[in-house]
PDB file of C-alpha atoms and ligand atoms in Angstrom:
ATOM      1  CA  UNK A  16       0.000   0.000   0.000  1.00 55.00           C
ATOM      2  CA  UNK A  17       2.741   2.413   0.990  1.00 85.00           C
ATOM      3  CA  UNK A  18       4.486   2.340  -2.389  1.00 94.00           C
ATOM      4  CA  UNK A  19       1.169   2.926  -4.148  1.00 95.00           C
ATOM      5  CA  UNK A  20       0.510   5.912  -1.873  1.00 96.00           C
ATOM      6  CA  UNK A  21       3.836   7.424  -2.875  1.00 97.00           C
ATOM      7  CA  UNK A  22       2.981   6.838  -6.534  1.00 97.00           C
ATOM      8  CA  UNK A  23      -0.418   8.475  -6.089  1.00 97.00           C
ATOM      9  CA  UNK A  24       1.094  11.554  -4.417  1.00 97.00           C
ATOM     10  CA  UNK A  25       3.769  11.770  -7.124  1.00 97.00           C
ATOM     11  CA  UNK A  26       1.308  11.469  -9.989  1.00 97.00           C
ATOM     12  CA  UNK A  27      -0.883  14.184  -8.414  1.00 97.00           C
ATOM     13  CA  UNK A  28       2.155  16.494  -8.145  1.00 97.00           C
ATOM     14  CA  UNK A  29       3.233  15.598 -11.692  1.00 97.00           C
ATOM     15  CA  UNK A  30      -0.123  16.867 -12.980  1.00 96.00           C
ATOM     16  CA  UNK A  31       0.720  20.276 -11.434  1.00 94.00           C
ATOM     17  CA  UNK A  32       4.428  20.516 -12.283  1.00 95.00           C
ATOM     18  CA  UNK A  33       7.100  18.649 -14.207  1.00 94.00           C
ATOM     19  CA  UNK A  34       9.815  20.313 -12.116  1.00 96.00           C
ATOM     20  CA  UNK A  35      12.618  17.890 -11.136  1.00 96.00           C
ATOM     21  CA  UNK A  36      14.140  18.797  -7.764  1.00 97.00           C
ATOM     22  CA  UNK A  37      17.724  17.721  -7.030  1.00 97.00           C
ATOM     23  CA  UNK A  38      17.615  18.758  -3.389  1.00 98.00           C
ATOM     24  CA  UNK A  39      14.878  18.420  -0.759  1.00 98.00           C
ATOM     25  CA  UNK A  40      14.854  20.999   2.020  1.00 97.00           C
ATOM     26  CA  UNK A  41      12.844  20.736   5.245  1.00 96.00           C
ATOM     27  CA  UNK A  42      12.388  24.002   7.089  1.00 92.00           C
ATOM     28  CA  UNK A  43      11.684  23.682  10.806  1.00 87.00           C
ATOM     29  CA  UNK A  44       9.779  25.896  13.243  1.00 79.00           C
ATOM     30  CA  UNK A  45      10.319  29.575  12.473  1.00 78.00           C
ATOM     31  CA  UNK A  46      12.722  28.737   9.619  1.00 83.00           C
ATOM     32  CA  UNK A  47      10.249  29.123   6.742  1.00 81.00           C
ATOM     33  CA  UNK A  48      11.738  32.498   5.691  1.00 83.00           C
ATOM     34  CA  UNK A  49      14.092  30.780   3.244  1.00 88.00           C
ATOM     35  CA  UNK A  50      11.157  30.061   0.919  1.00 86.00           C
ATOM     36  CA  UNK A  51      11.012  33.819   0.128  1.00 86.00           C
ATOM     37  CA  UNK A  52      14.411  33.461  -1.561  1.00 88.00           C
ATOM     38  CA  UNK A  53      13.274  30.716  -3.917  1.00 92.00           C
ATOM     39  CA  UNK A  54      12.617  31.548  -7.567  1.00 91.00           C
ATOM     40  CA  UNK A  55       9.322  29.815  -7.365  1.00 93.00           C
ATOM     41  CA  UNK A  56       8.163  27.422 -10.023  1.00 93.00           C
ATOM     42  CA  UNK A  57       5.154  25.909  -8.282  1.00 95.00           C
ATOM     43  CA  UNK A  58       3.637  25.735  -4.786  1.00 94.00           C
ATOM     44  CA  UNK A  59       1.314  22.974  -3.665  1.00 95.00           C
ATOM     45  CA  UNK A  60      -0.504  23.036  -0.299  1.00 93.00           C
ATOM     46  CA  UNK A  61      -0.117  19.810   1.673  1.00 93.00           C
ATOM     47  CA  UNK A  62      -3.865  19.384   2.033  1.00 90.00           C
ATOM     48  CA  UNK A  63      -4.219  19.017  -1.768  1.00 94.00           C
ATOM     49  CA  UNK A  64      -1.707  16.158  -2.008  1.00 95.00           C
ATOM     50  CA  UNK A  65      -3.061  12.616  -1.584  1.00 95.00           C
ATOM     51  CA  UNK A  66      -1.965  10.936   1.696  1.00 94.00           C
ATOM     52  CA  UNK A  67      -0.135  14.027   3.002  1.00 92.00           C
ATOM     53  CA  UNK A  68      -0.959  14.820   6.620  1.00 88.00           C
ATOM     54  CA  UNK A  69      -1.928  18.411   7.531  1.00 76.00           C
ATOM     55  CA  UNK A  70       0.452  20.648   9.475  1.00 69.00           C
ATOM     56  CA  UNK A  71      -1.157  21.643  12.771  1.00 69.00           C
ATOM     57  CA  UNK A  72       1.648  23.646  14.411  1.00 64.00           C
ATOM     58  CA  UNK A  73       1.858  27.444  14.631  1.00 60.00           C
ATOM     59  CA  UNK A  74       4.951  28.690  12.779  1.00 53.00           C
ATOM     60  CA  UNK A  75       4.632  26.021  10.068  1.00 56.00           C
ATOM     61  CA  UNK A  76       3.082  26.972   6.718  1.00 69.00           C
ATOM     62  CA  UNK A  77       2.167  23.628   5.190  1.00 87.00           C
ATOM     63  CA  UNK A  78       3.153  23.656   1.544  1.00 91.00           C
ATOM     64  CA  UNK A  79       5.635  22.172  -0.908  1.00 94.00           C
ATOM     65  CA  UNK A  80       7.533  24.902  -2.748  1.00 95.00           C
ATOM     66  CA  UNK A  81       9.303  23.970  -5.995  1.00 97.00           C
ATOM     67  CA  UNK A  82      11.856  26.296  -7.544  1.00 96.00           C
ATOM     68  CA  UNK A  83      15.441  27.350  -7.907  1.00 96.00           C
ATOM     69  CA  UNK A  84      17.633  28.521  -5.056  1.00 94.00           C
ATOM     70  CA  UNK A  85      21.034  29.848  -6.108  1.00 92.00           C
ATOM     71  CA  UNK A  86      20.801  27.902  -9.333  1.00 91.00           C
ATOM     72  CA  UNK A  87      19.866  24.557  -7.760  1.00 96.00           C
ATOM     73  CA  UNK A  88      16.476  22.897  -8.287  1.00 97.00           C
ATOM     74  CA  UNK A  89      14.888  22.391  -4.889  1.00 97.00           C
ATOM     75  CA  UNK A  90      11.676  21.202  -3.337  1.00 97.00           C
ATOM     76  CA  UNK A  91      11.098  22.757   0.042  1.00 96.00           C
ATOM     77  CA  UNK A  92       8.800  21.688   2.824  1.00 94.00           C
ATOM     78  CA  UNK A  93       7.660  24.886   4.476  1.00 87.00           C
ATOM     79  CA  UNK A  94       6.433  23.165   7.606  1.00 86.00           C
ATOM     80  CA  UNK A  95       6.947  19.555   8.634  1.00 90.00           C
ATOM     81  CA  UNK A  96       5.010  16.930  10.558  1.00 92.00           C
ATOM     82  CA  UNK A  97       5.815  15.836  14.086  1.00 94.00           C
ATOM     83  CA  UNK A  98       5.179  12.710  16.092  1.00 96.00           C
ATOM     84  CA  UNK A  99       3.637  14.833  18.890  1.00 95.00           C
ATOM     85  CA  UNK A 100       0.883  15.981  16.531  1.00 92.00           C
ATOM     86  CA  UNK A 101      -0.422  12.416  16.708  1.00 94.00           C
ATOM     87  CA  UNK A 102       0.862  11.142  13.379  1.00 94.00           C
ATOM     88  CA  UNK A 103       2.687   7.861  13.045  1.00 95.00           C
ATOM     89  CA  UNK A 104       6.326   8.220  12.020  1.00 96.00           C
ATOM     90  CA  UNK A 105       5.368   6.639   8.682  1.00 96.00           C
ATOM     91  CA  UNK A 106       3.015   9.591   8.118  1.00 95.00           C
ATOM     92  CA  UNK A 107       5.592  12.081   9.413  1.00 96.00           C
ATOM     93  CA  UNK A 108       8.144  10.839   6.867  1.00 97.00           C
ATOM     94  CA  UNK A 109       5.807  10.294   3.900  1.00 97.00           C
ATOM     95  CA  UNK A 110       6.788  13.630   2.287  1.00 97.00           C
ATOM     96  CA  UNK A 111      10.462  12.582   2.291  1.00 98.00           C
ATOM     97  CA  UNK A 112       9.509   9.445   0.332  1.00 98.00           C
ATOM     98  CA  UNK A 113       7.623  11.623  -2.132  1.00 98.00           C
ATOM     99  CA  UNK A 114      10.428  14.181  -2.534  1.00 98.00           C
ATOM    100  CA  UNK A 115      12.889  11.357  -3.250  1.00 98.00           C
ATOM    101  CA  UNK A 116      10.491   9.855  -5.787  1.00 97.00           C
ATOM    102  CA  UNK A 117      10.311  13.288  -7.473  1.00 97.00           C
ATOM    103  CA  UNK A 118      14.081  13.212  -7.966  1.00 97.00           C
ATOM    104  CA  UNK A 119      15.751  14.665  -4.842  1.00 98.00           C
ATOM    105  CA  UNK A 120      19.080  13.001  -3.996  1.00 98.00           C
ATOM    106  CA  UNK A 121      20.105  15.215  -1.101  1.00 98.00           C
ATOM    107  CA  UNK A 122      18.098  16.104   2.004  1.00 98.00           C
ATOM    108  CA  UNK A 123      18.835  19.321   3.877  1.00 97.00           C
ATOM    109  CA  UNK A 124      16.928  19.262   7.164  1.00 97.00           C
ATOM    110  CA  UNK A 125      16.687  22.035   9.719  1.00 96.00           C
ATOM    111  CA  UNK A 126      15.107  22.437  13.111  1.00 95.00           C
ATOM    112  CA  UNK A 127      14.908  24.531  16.233  1.00 94.00           C
ATOM    113  CA  UNK A 128      16.506  22.757  19.192  1.00 96.00           C
ATOM    114  CA  UNK A 129      17.450  23.119  22.823  1.00 96.00           C
ATOM    115  CA  UNK A 130      21.149  22.819  23.597  1.00 97.00           C
ATOM    116  CA  UNK A 131      22.602  20.669  26.373  1.00 98.00           C
ATOM    117  CA  UNK A 132      26.176  21.649  25.533  1.00 98.00           C
ATOM    118  CA  UNK A 133      27.487  24.262  27.989  1.00 97.00           C
ATOM    119  CA  UNK A 134      29.548  25.901  25.218  1.00 97.00           C
ATOM    120  CA  UNK A 135      26.508  26.654  23.047  1.00 96.00           C
ATOM    121  CA  UNK A 136      24.483  29.856  23.136  1.00 94.00           C
ATOM    122  CA  UNK A 137      21.018  30.776  21.944  1.00 94.00           C
ATOM    123  CA  UNK A 138      21.254  31.701  18.263  1.00 93.00           C
ATOM    124  CA  UNK A 139      24.181  29.364  17.504  1.00 96.00           C
ATOM    125  CA  UNK A 140      24.055  27.058  14.487  1.00 96.00           C
ATOM    126  CA  UNK A 141      24.845  23.406  15.123  1.00 97.00           C
ATOM    127  CA  UNK A 142      25.405  21.009  12.232  1.00 98.00           C
ATOM    128  CA  UNK A 143      24.257  17.551  13.231  1.00 98.00           C
ATOM    129  CA  UNK A 144      27.090  15.021  13.063  1.00 98.00           C
ATOM    130  CA  UNK A 145      25.161  12.143  14.642  1.00 98.00           C
ATOM    131  CA  UNK A 146      21.925  11.453  16.477  1.00 98.00           C
ATOM    132  CA  UNK A 147      20.370   9.475  19.303  1.00 98.00           C
ATOM    133  CA  UNK A 148      16.841   8.313  18.564  1.00 98.00           C
ATOM    134  CA  UNK A 149      14.813   8.478  21.778  1.00 98.00           C
ATOM    135  CA  UNK A 150      11.444   8.497  20.041  1.00 98.00           C
ATOM    136  CA  UNK A 151       9.198   5.562  20.957  1.00 97.00           C
ATOM    137  CA  UNK A 152       8.710   4.605  17.307  1.00 96.00           C
ATOM    138  CA  UNK A 153      10.691   4.210  14.100  1.00 97.00           C
ATOM    139  CA  UNK A 154       9.417   5.106  10.618  1.00 97.00           C
ATOM    140  CA  UNK A 155      11.029   1.929   9.231  1.00 97.00           C
ATOM    141  CA  UNK A 156       9.095  -0.343  11.615  1.00 96.00           C
ATOM    142  CA  UNK A 157       6.782  -2.770   9.856  1.00 95.00           C
ATOM    143  CA  UNK A 158       6.977  -4.519   6.486  1.00 95.00           C
ATOM    144  CA  UNK A 159       9.952  -3.344   4.424  1.00 96.00           C
ATOM    145  CA  UNK A 160       9.531  -2.519   0.749  1.00 96.00           C
ATOM    146  CA  UNK A 161      12.822  -3.460  -0.908  1.00 95.00           C
ATOM    147  CA  UNK A 162      12.016  -1.091  -3.786  1.00 96.00           C
ATOM    148  CA  UNK A 163      12.551   1.763  -1.310  1.00 97.00           C
ATOM    149  CA  UNK A 164      15.525   0.471   0.669  1.00 97.00           C
ATOM    150  CA  UNK A 165      16.987  -2.361   2.749  1.00 97.00           C
ATOM    151  CA  UNK A 166      15.433  -3.957   5.823  1.00 97.00           C
ATOM    152  CA  UNK A 167      18.436  -3.113   8.014  1.00 97.00           C
ATOM    153  CA  UNK A 168      19.910   0.192   6.846  1.00 97.00           C
ATOM    154  CA  UNK A 169      23.377   1.067   8.085  1.00 95.00           C
ATOM    155  CA  UNK A 170      23.733   4.322  10.052  1.00 96.00           C
ATOM    156  CA  UNK A 171      27.515   4.719  10.142  1.00 94.00           C
ATOM    157  CA  UNK A 172      27.856   7.690   7.789  1.00 93.00           C
ATOM    158  CA  UNK A 173      24.383   9.114   8.247  1.00 98.00           C
ATOM    159  CA  UNK A 174      25.342  12.783   7.962  1.00 98.00           C
ATOM    160  CA  UNK A 175      27.600  13.791   5.070  1.00 97.00           C
ATOM    161  CA  UNK A 176      30.986  14.767   6.536  1.00 97.00           C
ATOM    162  CA  UNK A 177      31.937  16.535   3.349  1.00 96.00           C
ATOM    163  CA  UNK A 178      28.838  18.753   3.240  1.00 97.00           C
ATOM    164  CA  UNK A 179      29.111  19.452   6.971  1.00 97.00           C
ATOM    165  CA  UNK A 180      32.714  20.587   6.577  1.00 96.00           C
ATOM    166  CA  UNK A 181      31.612  22.884   3.740  1.00 97.00           C
ATOM    167  CA  UNK A 182      28.721  24.272   5.801  1.00 97.00           C
ATOM    168  CA  UNK A 183      30.993  24.908   8.795  1.00 97.00           C
ATOM    169  CA  UNK A 184      33.522  26.659   6.585  1.00 97.00           C
ATOM    170  CA  UNK A 185      30.782  28.883   5.136  1.00 97.00           C
ATOM    171  CA  UNK A 186      29.470  29.733   8.624  1.00 96.00           C
ATOM    172  CA  UNK A 187      32.987  30.570   9.810  1.00 96.00           C
ATOM    173  CA  UNK A 188      33.639  32.765   6.788  1.00 96.00           C
ATOM    174  CA  UNK A 189      30.403  34.667   7.501  1.00 96.00           C
ATOM    175  CA  UNK A 190      31.373  35.095  11.160  1.00 96.00           C
ATOM    176  CA  UNK A 191      28.476  32.994  12.514  1.00 96.00           C
ATOM    177  CA  UNK A 192      28.914  30.959  15.696  1.00 96.00           C
ATOM    178  CA  UNK A 193      28.622  27.355  14.514  1.00 97.00           C
ATOM    179  CA  UNK A 194      29.445  23.898  15.881  1.00 97.00           C
ATOM    180  CA  UNK A 195      28.985  20.216  15.183  1.00 98.00           C
ATOM    181  CA  UNK A 196      26.830  18.229  17.557  1.00 98.00           C
ATOM    182  CA  UNK A 197      24.803  15.151  18.434  1.00 98.00           C
ATOM    183  CA  UNK A 198      21.022  15.585  18.227  1.00 98.00           C
ATOM    184  CA  UNK A 199      18.735  13.636  20.548  1.00 98.00           C
ATOM    185  CA  UNK A 200      15.198  13.223  19.203  1.00 98.00           C
ATOM    186  CA  UNK A 201      12.426  13.099  21.788  1.00 98.00           C
ATOM    187  CA  UNK A 202       8.717  12.680  21.233  1.00 97.00           C
ATOM    188  CA  UNK A 203       7.672  15.962  22.932  1.00 94.00           C
ATOM    189  CA  UNK A 204       5.478  17.946  23.006  1.00 96.00           C
ATOM    190  CA  UNK A 205       6.706  19.119  26.403  1.00 96.00           C
ATOM    191  CA  UNK A 206      10.151  20.632  26.707  1.00 95.00           C
ATOM    192  CA  UNK A 207      12.448  18.629  28.961  1.00 96.00           C
ATOM    193  CA  UNK A 208      12.684  18.741  32.719  1.00 96.00           C
ATOM    194  CA  UNK A 209      16.023  19.876  34.225  1.00 96.00           C
ATOM    195  CA  UNK A 210      16.734  16.223  35.127  1.00 97.00           C
ATOM    196  CA  UNK A 211      16.105  15.182  31.530  1.00 98.00           C
ATOM    197  CA  UNK A 212      18.438  17.877  30.158  1.00 97.00           C
ATOM    198  CA  UNK A 213      21.164  16.654  32.566  1.00 97.00           C
ATOM    199  CA  UNK A 214      20.588  13.079  31.409  1.00 98.00           C
ATOM    200  CA  UNK A 215      20.727  14.084  27.730  1.00 98.00           C
ATOM    201  CA  UNK A 216      24.032  15.828  28.342  1.00 98.00           C
ATOM    202  CA  UNK A 217      25.395  12.723  30.106  1.00 98.00           C
ATOM    203  CA  UNK A 218      24.435  10.317  27.343  1.00 98.00           C
ATOM    204  CA  UNK A 219      26.397  12.378  24.823  1.00 98.00           C
ATOM    205  CA  UNK A 220      23.800  14.663  23.272  1.00 98.00           C
ATOM    206  CA  UNK A 221      24.482  18.307  22.430  1.00 98.00           C
ATOM    207  CA  UNK A 222      20.952  19.085  21.259  1.00 98.00           C
ATOM    208  CA  UNK A 223      17.409  18.112  22.188  1.00 98.00           C
ATOM    209  CA  UNK A 224      14.566  18.319  19.714  1.00 98.00           C
ATOM    210  CA  UNK A 225      11.318  16.772  18.530  1.00 97.00           C
ATOM    211  CA  UNK A 226      11.941  16.191  14.820  1.00 97.00           C
ATOM    212  CA  UNK A 227      14.463  15.480  12.047  1.00 98.00           C
ATOM    213  CA  UNK A 228      15.616  11.984  13.058  1.00 98.00           C
ATOM    214  CA  UNK A 229      12.570  10.212  11.519  1.00 98.00           C
ATOM    215  CA  UNK A 230      13.058  12.062   8.227  1.00 98.00           C
ATOM    216  CA  UNK A 231      16.793  11.343   8.267  1.00 98.00           C
ATOM    217  CA  UNK A 232      16.200   7.614   8.888  1.00 98.00           C
ATOM    218  CA  UNK A 233      13.872   7.434   5.901  1.00 98.00           C
ATOM    219  CA  UNK A 234      16.198   9.482   3.685  1.00 98.00           C
ATOM    220  CA  UNK A 235      19.127   7.187   4.520  1.00 98.00           C
ATOM    221  CA  UNK A 236      16.923   4.123   4.010  1.00 98.00           C
ATOM    222  CA  UNK A 237      16.478   5.345   0.424  1.00 97.00           C
ATOM    223  CA  UNK A 238      20.176   6.193  -0.013  1.00 97.00           C
ATOM    224  CA  UNK A 239      19.832   9.981   0.004  1.00 98.00           C
ATOM    225  CA  UNK A 240      22.722  12.141   1.191  1.00 98.00           C
ATOM    226  CA  UNK A 241      21.847  14.110   4.310  1.00 98.00           C
ATOM    227  CA  UNK A 242      22.927  17.303   5.983  1.00 98.00           C
ATOM    228  CA  UNK A 243      21.008  18.615   8.993  1.00 97.00           C
ATOM    229  CA  UNK A 244      21.313  21.688  11.148  1.00 96.00           C
ATOM    230  CA  UNK A 245      19.801  23.009  14.349  1.00 96.00           C
ATOM    231  CA  UNK A 246      19.282  26.559  15.424  1.00 95.00           C
ATOM    232  CA  UNK A 247      19.730  26.765  19.201  1.00 96.00           C
ATOM    233  CA  UNK A 248      16.609  28.430  20.596  1.00 94.00           C
ATOM    234  CA  UNK A 249      17.111  27.653  24.308  1.00 94.00           C
ATOM    235  CA  UNK A 250      19.728  26.142  26.599  1.00 95.00           C
ATOM    236  CA  UNK A 251      19.101  23.290  29.031  1.00 95.00           C
ATOM    237  CA  UNK A 252      22.509  22.614  30.527  1.00 94.00           C
ATOM    238  CA  UNK A 253      23.851  23.219  33.086  1.00 93.00           C
ATOM    239  CA  UNK A 254      20.541  23.648  34.971  1.00 91.00           C
ATOM    240  CA  UNK A 255      21.402  27.194  36.130  1.00 91.00           C
ATOM    241  CA  UNK A 256      21.121  28.322  32.513  1.00 90.00           C
ATOM    242  CA  UNK A 257      17.579  27.011  31.985  1.00 88.00           C
ATOM    243  CA  UNK A 258      14.938  29.681  31.497  1.00 87.00           C
ATOM    244  CA  UNK A 259      11.208  29.336  31.023  1.00 87.00           C
ATOM    245  CA  UNK A 260      10.643  28.105  27.422  1.00 82.00           C
ATOM    246  CA  UNK A 261       7.567  28.588  25.253  1.00 85.00           C
ATOM    247  CA  UNK A 262       6.842  27.618  21.655  1.00 86.00           C
ATOM    248  CA  UNK A 263       6.452  31.323  20.790  1.00 85.00           C
ATOM    249  CA  UNK A 264       9.962  32.042  22.098  1.00 83.00           C
ATOM    250  CA  UNK A 265      11.339  29.057  20.199  1.00 83.00           C
ATOM    251  CA  UNK A 266       9.748  30.283  16.950  1.00 85.00           C
ATOM    252  CA  UNK A 267      10.924  33.850  17.597  1.00 85.00           C
ATOM    253  CA  UNK A 268      14.516  32.770  18.293  1.00 84.00           C
ATOM    254  CA  UNK A 269      14.467  30.439  15.284  1.00 85.00           C
ATOM    255  CA  UNK A 270      13.281  33.282  13.038  1.00 86.00           C
ATOM    256  CA  UNK A 271      16.170  35.453  14.240  1.00 85.00           C
ATOM    257  CA  UNK A 272      18.949  32.894  13.966  1.00 87.00           C
ATOM    258  CA  UNK A 273      17.302  31.133  11.038  1.00 89.00           C
ATOM    259  CA  UNK A 274      18.428  33.936   8.750  1.00 91.00           C
ATOM    260  CA  UNK A 275      22.028  32.819   9.354  1.00 93.00           C
ATOM    261  CA  UNK A 276      21.139  29.242   8.516  1.00 94.00           C
ATOM    262  CA  UNK A 277      19.421  30.492   5.358  1.00 93.00           C
ATOM    263  CA  UNK A 278      22.657  32.198   4.309  1.00 94.00           C
ATOM    264  CA  UNK A 279      24.641  28.987   4.895  1.00 95.00           C
ATOM    265  CA  UNK A 280      22.146  26.854   2.953  1.00 95.00           C
ATOM    266  CA  UNK A 281      22.156  29.262   0.004  1.00 94.00           C
ATOM    267  CA  UNK A 282      25.955  29.334  -0.114  1.00 95.00           C
ATOM    268  CA  UNK A 283      26.118  25.570   0.227  1.00 95.00           C
ATOM    269  CA  UNK A 284      23.783  25.195  -2.754  1.00 95.00           C
ATOM    270  CA  UNK A 285      25.861  27.666  -4.757  1.00 92.00           C
ATOM    271  CA  UNK A 286      28.889  25.465  -4.058  1.00 90.00           C
ATOM    272  CA  UNK A 287      26.954  22.411  -5.280  1.00 87.00           C
ATOM    273  CA  UNK A 288      25.610  24.070  -8.438  1.00 83.00           C
TER     274      UNK A 288
HETATM  275  N1  HPA B 308      13.751  20.522  23.755  1.00 52.14           N
HETATM  276  C1  HPA B 308      13.121  19.846  22.773  1.00 52.14           C
HETATM  277  N2  HPA B 308      12.769  20.407  21.635  1.00 52.14           N
HETATM  278  C2  HPA B 308      13.061  21.690  21.447  1.00 52.14           C
HETATM  279  C3  HPA B 308      13.700  22.446  22.425  1.00 52.14           C
HETATM  280  C4  HPA B 308      14.065  21.833  23.639  1.00 52.14           C
HETATM  281  O1  HPA B 308      14.617  22.439  24.560  1.00 52.14           O
HETATM  282  N3  HPA B 308      13.839  23.697  21.918  1.00 52.14           N
HETATM  283  C5  HPA B 308      13.313  23.683  20.675  1.00 52.14           C
HETATM  284  N4  HPA B 308      12.826  22.480  20.392  1.00 52.14           N
END
């Protein structure tokens, strides 16, 4: 059924546009501003596309934007789906399957995250070098369709070292504070308790968030290259640094610092073009 659903979504999109994206971009909370920079070819609201869930979160727009960004053909998700919205991780990651089927070979994922690294500050960019999946589900659970990828995908080189090095070099050249880090994915929707932030720090995480890992697992399952970045919107470690956190603050901070990430993504694409 799953494969047929992908085909149905793709054939619907193909009736609207013949655009062939090379790169898929997922813009996280507050990071949708990058879509303004795209030379737009076609925009399709999620609710029109067969089998696409609907985005329910404030700060997420809910549309696929096709076009060119610095000369590269991209499809951008302005707004993603989250496990905490009640979707299964198969639903959450369905758009990644579709974007790959449309032609995308590289996934650029972004998110807003809390930092549990004492050297990070709000507004920093952190390129994800590895992750810890603490979500209670996995998008690859259940029957495996070999046409999409293997039953037991390897996760050794999940995040492209080469692209990350390029992204870090761009950030440095622009004078942005940027790091590499390990992202821990939690189900949310609550932010973590002080004890949980301490625990995340101890198990080797630098970042805590509620997204990205499901999409990355599915992208790697299908053999896509992946680069992912977090914008630090709040700090959770050490406990003295924790402040009250709200979704509005997270979106606001992401909008501020997201502009820097937008610059890095554009330059990275220019280097790929
Ligand atoms: N924890 C989890 N998810 C988040 C956070 C956080 O502190 N900040 C932004 N998204």
